XYZ file of C-alpha atoms in Angstrom:
655
model
C 30.476 91.955 44.900
C 32.570 89.366 43.788
C 31.452 86.501 41.447
C 32.492 82.760 42.275
C 34.069 80.970 39.454
C 32.891 77.224 38.915
C 35.389 74.698 37.734
C 34.508 73.193 34.348
C 33.178 69.569 34.390
C 35.491 66.791 33.109
C 33.944 64.766 30.267
C 35.208 61.649 28.639
C 33.885 59.558 25.790
C 33.647 55.799 25.460
C 31.971 52.922 23.530
C 29.324 50.907 25.084
C 26.873 48.194 23.885
C 24.458 51.060 23.297
C 26.948 52.905 21.142
C 29.236 55.937 21.759
C 28.480 57.930 24.960
C 29.855 60.980 26.783
C 30.336 60.508 30.520
C 30.552 63.484 32.964
C 33.157 62.473 35.435
C 31.913 65.221 37.842
C 28.331 64.432 37.920
C 28.409 60.827 36.571
C 25.946 61.428 34.032
C 26.113 59.879 30.645
C 24.873 61.267 27.300
C 24.487 59.333 24.037
C 26.405 60.837 21.261
C 25.613 57.902 18.788
C 22.771 57.817 16.290
C 22.445 53.961 17.084
C 18.943 53.396 18.588
C 18.843 52.156 22.086
C 18.280 48.440 22.679
C 14.837 47.682 23.969
C 14.034 45.158 26.602
C 11.893 42.557 24.864
C 12.036 40.140 27.717
C 8.604 39.240 28.787
C 7.417 38.976 32.360
C 7.632 35.563 33.966
C 3.968 34.690 33.413
C 4.175 35.569 29.663
C 7.237 33.253 29.210
C 5.328 30.395 30.829
C 2.410 30.944 28.630
C 4.537 30.920 25.494
C 6.194 27.543 26.532
C 2.805 26.074 26.976
C 1.713 27.308 23.512
C 4.829 25.854 21.914
C 4.202 22.347 23.619
C 0.682 22.395 22.355
C 1.948 23.164 18.812
C 4.441 20.386 18.981
C 1.784 17.928 20.159
C -0.590 19.068 17.359
C 2.226 18.748 14.712
C 3.045 15.111 15.833
C -0.582 14.223 15.890
C -1.113 15.575 12.306
C 2.004 13.789 11.083
C 0.801 10.441 12.514
C -2.599 10.834 11.118
C -1.144 11.705 7.664
C 1.054 8.448 7.919
C -1.978 6.398 8.983
C -4.061 7.717 6.143
C -1.186 6.870 3.544
C -0.945 3.305 5.020
C -4.737 2.950 4.931
C -4.787 3.967 1.303
C -2.137 1.363 0.308
C -2.428 -2.372 0.256
C -1.332 -4.015 3.454
C 0.429 -6.722 1.501
C 3.706 -7.073 -0.396
C 4.003 -5.883 -3.998
C 3.039 -9.206 -5.607
C -0.594 -9.221 -4.391
C -3.136 -8.171 -6.873
C -6.181 -6.155 -5.689
C -9.440 -7.527 -7.081
C -12.665 -5.543 -7.504
C -15.919 -6.910 -6.208
C -17.103 -7.483 -9.808
C -14.064 -9.522 -10.548
C -14.448 -11.683 -7.482
C -18.116 -12.267 -8.417
C -17.194 -13.502 -11.946
C -17.279 -17.229 -12.018
C -14.698 -17.559 -14.875
C -12.124 -15.546 -12.763
C -12.721 -17.057 -9.329
C -10.348 -19.863 -9.788
C -7.479 -17.648 -11.076
C -8.327 -15.235 -8.150
C -8.155 -17.972 -5.640
C -4.779 -19.160 -6.930
C -3.409 -15.569 -6.870
C -4.445 -15.000 -3.300
C -3.076 -18.289 -2.208
C 0.288 -17.633 -3.898
C 0.411 -14.092 -2.297
C -0.304 -15.547 1.076
C 2.573 -18.109 0.666
C 4.804 -15.199 -0.414
C 3.868 -13.131 2.543
C 4.651 -16.043 4.880
C 7.963 -16.787 3.200
C 9.023 -13.145 3.396
C 8.095 -12.817 6.999
C 10.316 -15.888 7.694
C 13.403 -14.014 6.346
C 15.738 -12.977 9.238
C 15.430 -9.261 10.022
C 17.778 -6.571 10.968
C 17.301 -3.144 12.522
C 18.192 -0.265 10.280
C 18.966 3.117 11.790
C 17.860 6.206 9.698
C 18.354 9.860 10.509
C 15.698 12.562 10.285
C 16.574 16.351 10.364
C 13.867 18.361 12.372
C 13.739 22.036 13.541
C 13.008 22.883 17.072
C 10.963 26.060 17.059
C 11.159 26.692 20.843
C 15.013 26.881 20.744
C 15.326 28.007 17.248
C 17.672 25.193 16.468
C 17.714 22.145 14.121
C 18.461 18.698 15.444
C 18.778 15.142 14.189
C 16.423 12.355 15.331
C 17.133 8.701 14.932
C 14.528 6.188 13.885
C 14.711 2.353 13.896
C 13.226 0.271 11.059
C 13.048 -3.456 10.776
C 14.242 -4.601 7.267
C 15.147 -7.970 5.641
C 18.637 -9.073 6.529
C 20.618 -9.850 3.288
C 21.755 -13.436 2.926
C 25.154 -14.270 4.081
C 26.531 -15.714 0.825
C 25.142 -16.288 -2.588
C 22.175 -18.611 -3.424
C 24.330 -20.439 -5.930
C 27.428 -22.400 -5.551
C 30.919 -20.697 -5.870
C 32.085 -20.882 -9.453
C 35.708 -20.836 -8.281
C 35.236 -24.312 -6.769
C 35.287 -25.913 -10.188
C 38.844 -24.856 -11.123
C 39.989 -26.010 -7.657
C 38.556 -29.439 -8.249
C 40.070 -29.697 -11.637
C 43.541 -28.660 -10.248
C 43.183 -31.354 -7.555
C 42.237 -33.948 -10.246
C 45.320 -32.874 -12.289
C 47.624 -33.467 -9.395
C 46.285 -36.899 -8.682
C 46.366 -37.639 -12.363
C 50.221 -36.942 -12.438
C 50.569 -39.339 -9.445
C 48.690 -42.134 -11.235
C 51.165 -41.689 -14.171
C 54.110 -42.918 -11.976
C 52.503 -44.837 -9.120
C 52.674 -48.155 -11.064
C 56.429 -48.040 -10.945
C 56.507 -48.197 -7.129
C 54.170 -50.234 -5.014
C 54.859 -48.011 -2.005
C 53.900 -44.880 -3.831
C 50.781 -46.591 -5.077
C 49.709 -47.796 -1.607
C 50.386 -44.423 -0.116
C 48.342 -42.639 -2.835
C 45.474 -44.942 -2.192
C 45.462 -44.169 1.495
C 45.703 -40.447 0.773
C 42.861 -40.596 -1.659
C 40.682 -42.454 0.899
C 41.527 -39.890 3.536
C 40.965 -36.888 1.320
C 37.617 -38.328 0.144
C 36.368 -39.060 3.619
C 37.597 -35.772 5.049
C 36.319 -33.836 2.012
C 32.923 -35.479 2.216
C 32.563 -34.804 5.960
C 33.570 -31.163 5.560
C 31.401 -30.576 2.597
C 28.438 -32.135 4.284
C 28.860 -29.974 7.383
C 29.401 -26.770 5.372
C 26.673 -27.576 2.863
C 24.179 -28.262 5.764
C 24.993 -25.056 7.526
C 24.737 -23.146 4.274
C 21.517 -24.709 3.257
C 19.931 -24.026 6.589
C 20.911 -20.310 6.561
C 19.761 -19.835 3.025
C 16.558 -21.756 3.243
C 14.319 -18.888 4.025
C 15.733 -16.875 1.082
C 15.366 -19.699 -1.453
C 11.691 -20.259 -0.117
C 10.914 -16.591 -0.659
C 12.418 -16.635 -4.158
C 10.384 -19.660 -5.108
C 7.191 -18.212 -3.633
C 7.720 -15.010 -5.497
C 8.185 -16.827 -8.783
C 4.926 -18.680 -8.175
C 3.158 -15.498 -7.240
C 4.140 -13.805 -10.380
C 3.052 -16.764 -12.395
C -0.361 -16.855 -10.646
C -0.941 -13.157 -11.177
C 0.001 -13.338 -14.806
C -2.363 -16.296 -15.209
C -5.221 -14.093 -13.733
C -4.382 -11.240 -15.980
C -4.573 -13.577 -18.983
C -7.851 -15.105 -17.812
C -9.168 -11.485 -17.334
C -8.078 -10.701 -20.937
C -9.942 -13.727 -22.224
C -13.078 -12.633 -20.285
C -12.953 -9.055 -21.497
C -12.108 -10.237 -25.037
C -14.192 -13.346 -25.927
C -12.692 -13.530 -29.364
C -9.344 -14.482 -27.937
C -10.821 -17.714 -26.498
C -11.541 -19.024 -30.012
C -7.975 -18.754 -31.274
C -5.750 -21.681 -31.739
C -3.478 -22.993 -28.938
C -0.333 -21.246 -30.335
C -2.206 -17.901 -30.603
C -3.329 -18.237 -27.026
C 0.162 -19.158 -26.014
C 1.593 -16.172 -27.718
C -0.967 -13.815 -26.256
C -0.269 -15.189 -22.756
C 3.418 -14.653 -23.164
C 2.823 -11.052 -24.055
C 0.721 -10.528 -21.016
C 3.294 -12.169 -18.791
C 6.065 -10.100 -20.286
C 4.111 -6.914 -19.682
C 3.235 -7.800 -16.143
C 6.878 -8.621 -15.262
C 8.024 -5.308 -16.844
C 5.396 -3.329 -14.814
C 6.418 -5.081 -11.652
C 10.035 -4.380 -12.271
C 9.618 -0.757 -13.155
C 7.369 0.444 -10.396
C 8.205 -1.966 -7.613
C 4.544 -2.604 -7.003
C 1.631 -3.985 -8.983
C -0.817 -1.490 -10.504
C -4.505 -2.070 -10.156
C -5.746 -5.181 -11.866
C -8.016 -3.412 -14.378
C -5.234 -1.103 -15.433
C -2.583 -3.932 -15.848
C -4.906 -6.058 -17.716
C -6.037 -3.297 -20.114
C -2.406 -2.409 -20.853
C -1.577 -6.125 -21.503
C -4.604 -6.556 -23.696
C -3.887 -3.405 -25.606
C -0.290 -4.740 -26.340
C -1.778 -7.994 -27.546
C -4.205 -6.095 -29.901
C -1.297 -3.956 -31.247
C 0.692 -7.065 -32.088
C -2.364 -8.584 -33.685
C -2.911 -5.461 -35.807
C 0.745 -5.541 -36.822
C 0.384 -9.156 -37.916
C -2.697 -8.140 -39.925
C -0.747 -5.453 -41.584
C 1.877 -8.075 -42.466
C -0.773 -10.307 -44.131
C -2.100 -7.447 -46.187
C 1.423 -6.406 -47.228
C 2.427 -9.960 -48.270
C -1.000 -11.270 -49.319
C 0.489 -13.276 -52.273
C 2.990 -15.166 -50.217
C 0.203 -15.832 -47.490
C -2.251 -16.976 -50.158
C 0.352 -19.488 -51.455
C 1.088 -20.737 -47.958
C -2.654 -20.918 -47.002
C -3.314 -23.154 -50.050
C -0.775 -25.806 -49.065
C -2.437 -28.736 -47.433
C 0.615 -29.028 -45.135
C -0.856 -26.280 -42.764
C -4.331 -27.649 -42.459
C -3.027 -31.262 -42.156
C -1.525 -30.200 -38.737
C -4.963 -29.298 -37.264
C -6.411 -32.265 -35.381
C -8.875 -30.513 -33.214
C -7.715 -31.687 -29.845
C -5.408 -29.602 -27.667
C -3.560 -32.711 -26.401
C -2.430 -33.838 -29.831
C -2.123 -30.548 -31.615
C -0.972 -28.135 -28.834
C 1.854 -26.967 -31.209
C 0.453 -26.688 -34.695
C -3.374 -26.791 -34.590
C -5.849 -24.017 -35.123
C -7.879 -22.310 -37.826
C -6.123 -20.983 -40.957
C -6.503 -17.320 -40.080
C -5.153 -17.111 -36.473
C -2.787 -19.975 -37.308
C -1.367 -17.979 -40.131
C -0.729 -14.990 -37.885
C 0.698 -16.924 -34.892
C 3.225 -18.748 -37.063
C 4.341 -15.765 -39.018
C 7.500 -13.775 -38.709
C 6.269 -10.454 -37.209
C 9.532 -8.484 -37.265
C 10.183 -5.891 -39.892
C 11.730 -7.150 -43.058
C 14.689 -4.730 -42.697
C 15.404 -6.187 -39.227
C 15.067 -9.819 -40.493
C 17.461 -9.325 -43.520
C 19.746 -7.175 -41.465
C 20.118 -10.048 -38.867
C 20.750 -12.525 -41.640
C 23.396 -10.200 -43.216
C 25.073 -9.573 -39.887
C 25.384 -13.394 -39.195
C 26.758 -14.003 -42.711
C 29.330 -11.186 -42.163
C 30.478 -12.804 -39.019
C 30.881 -16.211 -40.973
C 32.816 -14.389 -43.699
C 35.152 -12.930 -41.135
C 35.816 -16.346 -39.611
C 36.439 -17.843 -43.136
C 38.854 -14.976 -43.853
C 40.773 -15.750 -40.625
C 41.021 -19.517 -41.687
C 42.287 -18.444 -45.174
C 44.953 -16.237 -43.697
C 45.896 -18.403 -40.721
C 49.643 -17.963 -41.369
C 49.369 -14.106 -40.868
C 47.116 -14.584 -37.928
C 49.605 -16.890 -36.152
C 52.999 -16.326 -37.759
C 56.191 -18.208 -36.974
C 55.189 -21.855 -37.337
C 56.874 -24.420 -39.678
C 53.501 -26.073 -40.588
C 49.854 -25.199 -40.395
C 47.296 -27.984 -40.137
C 43.727 -26.716 -40.659
C 40.691 -29.006 -40.115
C 37.502 -27.223 -40.633
C 33.917 -27.915 -41.194
C 32.002 -25.983 -43.731
C 30.951 -22.598 -42.598
C 27.241 -22.262 -43.256
C 23.839 -21.935 -41.728
C 20.200 -21.780 -42.976
C 18.671 -18.392 -42.684
C 15.283 -19.767 -41.695
C 16.785 -21.573 -38.739
C 18.537 -18.250 -37.660
C 15.345 -16.133 -37.988
C 13.173 -18.828 -36.252
C 15.621 -18.965 -33.344
C 15.661 -15.067 -33.053
C 11.802 -14.826 -33.332
C 11.321 -17.544 -30.606
C 14.105 -16.095 -28.372
C 12.691 -12.581 -28.524
C 9.043 -13.855 -28.105
C 7.858 -13.005 -31.612
C 9.383 -9.633 -32.514
C 12.892 -8.390 -32.552
C 14.820 -5.327 -33.973
C 18.430 -5.548 -35.246
C 19.733 -3.798 -32.327
C 18.048 -6.238 -29.858
C 19.298 -9.155 -31.799
C 22.896 -8.201 -31.983
C 23.979 -9.803 -28.741
C 21.937 -12.858 -29.440
C 23.698 -13.347 -32.839
C 26.981 -13.306 -31.086
C 25.793 -15.852 -28.543
C 24.585 -18.064 -31.320
C 27.776 -17.782 -33.320
C 29.853 -18.778 -30.259
C 27.796 -21.853 -29.780
C 27.690 -22.887 -33.472
C 31.407 -22.452 -34.366
C 33.928 -23.975 -31.969
C 37.462 -23.049 -32.859
C 40.367 -24.906 -31.243
C 44.014 -23.786 -31.807
C 46.906 -25.970 -30.385
C 50.590 -25.925 -30.749
C 52.555 -29.066 -31.398
C 56.275 -29.520 -31.252
C 58.066 -32.348 -32.908
C 61.721 -33.231 -32.633
C 63.057 -33.833 -36.131
C 66.514 -34.436 -37.558
C 68.315 -32.866 -40.403
C 71.582 -33.883 -42.104
C 74.455 -31.448 -41.773
C 77.897 -31.869 -43.431
C 80.830 -31.038 -41.164
C 84.665 -31.062 -41.532
C 87.034 -32.797 -39.111
C 90.521 -31.477 -38.066
C 92.131 -33.210 -40.997
C 89.774 -31.446 -43.435
C 87.628 -34.591 -44.017
C 83.889 -34.023 -44.500
C 81.218 -36.096 -42.829
C 77.482 -36.089 -42.260
C 75.766 -35.959 -38.984
C 71.979 -35.991 -37.867
C 71.209 -32.851 -35.896
C 67.938 -32.623 -33.836
C 65.770 -29.474 -33.991
C 62.246 -28.435 -32.967
C 59.611 -28.422 -35.649
C 56.625 -26.259 -34.751
C 53.136 -27.237 -35.909
C 49.896 -25.187 -35.355
C 46.762 -27.373 -35.366
C 43.618 -25.431 -36.167
C 40.343 -27.219 -35.794
C 36.853 -25.603 -36.544
C 33.715 -27.527 -35.612
C 30.355 -26.408 -37.106
C 27.986 -27.584 -34.384
C 25.111 -26.972 -36.707
C 22.891 -24.023 -35.822
C 19.672 -26.225 -35.873
C 21.217 -28.163 -32.927
C 21.607 -25.066 -30.784
C 17.971 -24.272 -29.652
C 17.471 -27.298 -27.449
C 20.584 -26.320 -25.374
C 19.555 -22.667 -24.829
C 15.664 -22.671 -24.813
C 12.981 -23.939 -22.418
C 10.018 -25.932 -23.567
C 7.878 -22.860 -24.373
C 10.538 -21.158 -26.559
C 11.408 -24.390 -28.176
C 7.698 -24.783 -29.061
C 7.706 -21.368 -30.712
C 10.793 -22.233 -32.684
C 9.283 -25.432 -33.915
C 6.161 -23.526 -35.001
C 8.259 -20.987 -37.006
C 10.126 -23.761 -38.565
C 7.018 -25.652 -39.600
C 5.829 -22.652 -41.549
C 9.145 -20.870 -42.199
C 7.392 -17.856 -40.839
C 4.930 -18.060 -43.756
C 7.601 -16.169 -45.755
C 8.901 -18.397 -48.535
C 9.931 -15.198 -50.453
C 12.559 -14.174 -47.813
C 15.229 -16.777 -48.545
C 14.267 -18.635 -51.741
C 17.810 -20.246 -51.804
C 17.123 -22.119 -48.541
C 16.849 -25.932 -48.687
C 13.741 -25.790 -46.547
C 11.764 -24.173 -49.355
C 12.189 -27.417 -51.406
C 11.433 -29.679 -48.454
C 8.493 -27.821 -46.959
C 6.920 -25.956 -49.909
C 7.968 -27.264 -53.246
C 7.992 -30.984 -52.145
C 6.006 -31.375 -48.996
C 5.622 -34.849 -47.489
C 3.877 -37.163 -50.031
C 0.861 -39.154 -48.946
C 1.398 -42.856 -48.472
C -1.242 -45.547 -48.009
C -0.021 -48.642 -45.978
C -1.433 -51.803 -47.537
C -4.549 -52.819 -45.561
C -3.215 -56.307 -44.994
C -0.509 -54.907 -42.717
C -3.042 -52.954 -40.644
C -4.842 -56.149 -39.738
C -2.136 -56.536 -37.037
C -3.820 -54.606 -34.130
C -0.467 -53.528 -32.487
C 0.950 -52.255 -35.647
C -2.342 -50.404 -36.565
C -2.196 -48.643 -33.019
C 1.554 -47.722 -33.729
C 0.681 -46.158 -37.081
C -2.366 -44.382 -35.832
C -0.245 -42.528 -33.311
C 2.644 -41.962 -35.604
C 0.766 -40.520 -38.573
C -0.562 -37.633 -36.391
C 2.746 -35.998 -36.655
C 3.455 -36.461 -40.417
C 4.804 -32.924 -41.548
C 6.084 -31.884 -38.163
C 9.534 -30.300 -38.596
C 12.772 -31.961 -37.366
C 13.966 -30.327 -34.178
C 17.130 -31.444 -32.605
C 16.438 -32.663 -29.104
C 12.641 -32.541 -29.520
C 10.560 -35.351 -28.006
C 6.980 -34.201 -27.800
C 4.302 -32.481 -30.110
C 4.884 -29.355 -28.147
C 8.497 -29.017 -29.179
C 8.312 -31.303 -32.353
C 10.818 -34.165 -32.656
C 14.082 -35.527 -33.757
C 14.459 -39.048 -35.055
C 14.742 -40.994 -31.752
C 12.394 -38.597 -29.888
C 9.680 -39.259 -32.461
C 10.074 -43.091 -32.271
C 10.239 -43.018 -28.396
C 7.194 -40.894 -28.075
C 5.192 -42.983 -30.555
C 6.095 -46.256 -28.911
C 5.181 -44.837 -25.467
C 2.005 -43.108 -26.353
C 0.649 -45.935 -28.393
C 0.812 -48.056 -25.315
C 2.978 -50.693 -26.982
C 6.285 -50.108 -25.259
C 7.166 -47.445 -22.570
C 10.676 -46.624 -23.730
C 10.961 -43.255 -22.009
C 13.232 -40.879 -23.877
C 15.876 -42.882 -25.556
C 18.452 -41.978 -28.331
C 18.838 -43.989 -31.452
C 21.686 -46.130 -29.852
C 19.490 -46.606 -26.842
C 16.534 -47.861 -28.889
C 18.930 -50.246 -30.723
C 20.210 -51.622 -27.410
C 16.802 -52.696 -26.266
C 15.910 -54.263 -29.519
C 16.617 -57.784 -30.874
C 18.383 -57.748 -34.150
C 16.472 -59.472 -37.041
C 17.036 -60.199 -40.727
C 13.434 -60.690 -41.725
C 11.769 -57.372 -40.740
C 8.019 -57.069 -40.125
C 5.742 -54.056 -40.011
C 6.372 -52.351 -36.717
C 10.066 -53.186 -36.477
C 12.665 -50.479 -36.189
C 15.348 -49.718 -38.678
C 18.728 -48.362 -37.690
C 21.321 -46.346 -39.569
C 24.909 -45.019 -38.918
C 26.999 -42.213 -40.196
C 24.042 -39.932 -40.938
C 25.840 -37.370 -39.009
C 29.129 -37.140 -37.004
C 28.502 -39.291 -34.004
C 29.694 -42.788 -32.902
C 27.272 -45.727 -33.162
C 23.731 -45.665 -34.336
C 22.812 -42.155 -35.575
C 19.333 -42.572 -36.976
C 16.180 -44.608 -36.410
C 12.818 -45.139 -38.182
C 9.692 -47.396 -38.060
C 9.594 -50.077 -40.733
C 6.103 -50.195 -42.293
C 6.498 -52.994 -44.864
C 6.741 -52.856 -48.699
C 4.831 -50.753 -51.119
C 3.141 -51.980 -54.306
C 6.530 -52.029 -56.157
C 8.082 -54.170 -53.506
C 10.307 -51.300 -52.130
C 10.779 -51.385 -48.315
C 9.324 -48.213 -46.663
C 9.858 -46.475 -43.295
C 8.061 -43.684 -41.445
C 10.766 -41.529 -39.777
C 11.560 -38.046 -38.550
C 13.462 -36.793 -41.510
C 12.993 -33.054 -42.175
C 9.989 -33.089 -41.847
C 8.393 -36.270 -40.462
C 7.597 -38.372 -43.559
C 7.575 -41.703 -45.342
C 10.684 -42.727 -47.149
C 11.810 -45.695 -49.321
C 14.745 -47.666 -47.961
C 16.208 -48.790 -51.283
C 17.625 -45.299 -52.187
C 21.465 -45.106 -52.458
C 21.566 -42.797 -49.385
C 19.701 -45.014 -46.998
C 21.423 -48.163 -48.361
C 24.819 -46.670 -47.776
C 23.901 -45.854 -44.159
C 21.943 -48.903 -43.331
C 22.814 -50.737 -40.167
C 20.177 -53.330 -39.021
C 16.620 -54.076 -38.253
C 15.535 -54.352 -34.696
C 12.501 -55.823 -32.978
C 10.817 -54.878 -29.675
C 8.656 -57.213 -27.580
C 5.512 -55.114 -27.289
C 3.370 -55.132 -24.189
């Protein structure tokens, strides 16, 4: 029996997505020879896939609903107004003392909301990255938000327009210099000027009108925001008074100082957070700040009790208390709170450090003038005209205290010192070239010598330094409130006569305060003169403040006379200078009480420089005036100083 032999199967190997396999070419069977696990079919039946899609859609709907509910909850928890609206509790709204301030705050906030709503809007596109769970992919969604459109241009005029105008004026000025030589040039120039003026006015009117129209909503919003901030700060102050009744019994300057502190704290909170905190919280913080400053002032009094005791004993301080806010809004008050309010509250190290720093700047300026040839070498001649470099330390510290609202540190004051220095000292350096001649000896071709005059340039450096006087600076840099604080500090010299004993103010305010003077009763029989003196004597002892014209800011000489004349009801002068008062007066040689007396040359200014009120003769026959010296006081006119500067007597025709 024979056995049939079977041909061997042909097998080949290959890689598939399931790994390495062996394929039998004869039978077509495949065998896995890889350890890789086989892929499973995870696909769900058609019904399961549809169910999953429905579940995913439901989850998305729930997620969006939850997100919307969360946003609504956040919006409901926050005020529906802009950041400048305060939120008042029911107890606050029910308090009679606060209702007026609350009403003003709400009204100001309503105006602010309306002004902001009137600002043109623009659409801002924002992107949000979200994850699509169904597709397992991330995608970007766009959202559209309405925001305020920024103003097209600045709310102020272009500062570059000023140099352009000056250049145009210079060009026409050069034409003016030569036009008189040629009638045609002059006529043409006049026509050109007329055309330029008409065209320029028309163009500016059109551009200005368009610009004002476009910027009107932004200006209105800025003004409304300023009023809202003021109204809110006023409420916080009234709330502090209500919560702390003792504050209401302080003098006007103390209350002013406390109010400024609260305003400053409110503005700082608004700027830092972008929204107003709750009323109670903001008020408590501001009141706490005021209490801290009061405590600091108390420590000052304890530390310097001797100096304060001396100051408290001077009649000058209590003389300034008249009891009525209208006449003593600057200097009135009881001795305790008035002492604190008018005291320097900065640390001694900061006060003396600021004075030393300013003195060092002056020393550097003096050194520059003393070595002007090395500073500007190469000139044939140096002509230096310089005022004396000096300042009074009490003026400096009073300015710094008022500028920094009561308290400053040396670091905070550094930039202020530089600003004050630039305004006090005005240095002008100009070069001048003169053509001069010198004699030179020369020899001709025959050997004879002769002299000739040869021209050459002679270079001169003119250096002019003006000391504007530091006490004249405050009126140019301060508003009425800061000027009021400056005057207060100068009236008391910060209650620190021990700081700078070398100051001339110590003699004028402490060692020799204004002397009492009794006007002879016969003069007061004149009803008009009696009214004038009654008003004028309210301010005896007030400090001299350059540019001052009211009890709130104190006075200078013409401001004092103008105010007294107007408020006594005798002559409404308005605010006139010394020359202006002279111009409306009739010059007389036989003065009577109530006439004005004028002087010249009391400081560097043309014309009349000083004015006082003539009050008649004293018992010795010496003429006397009441004037704003330093401080306001009576003075005899027969002294050598006043005689050397006397100009004239003037009489006004009273109402």
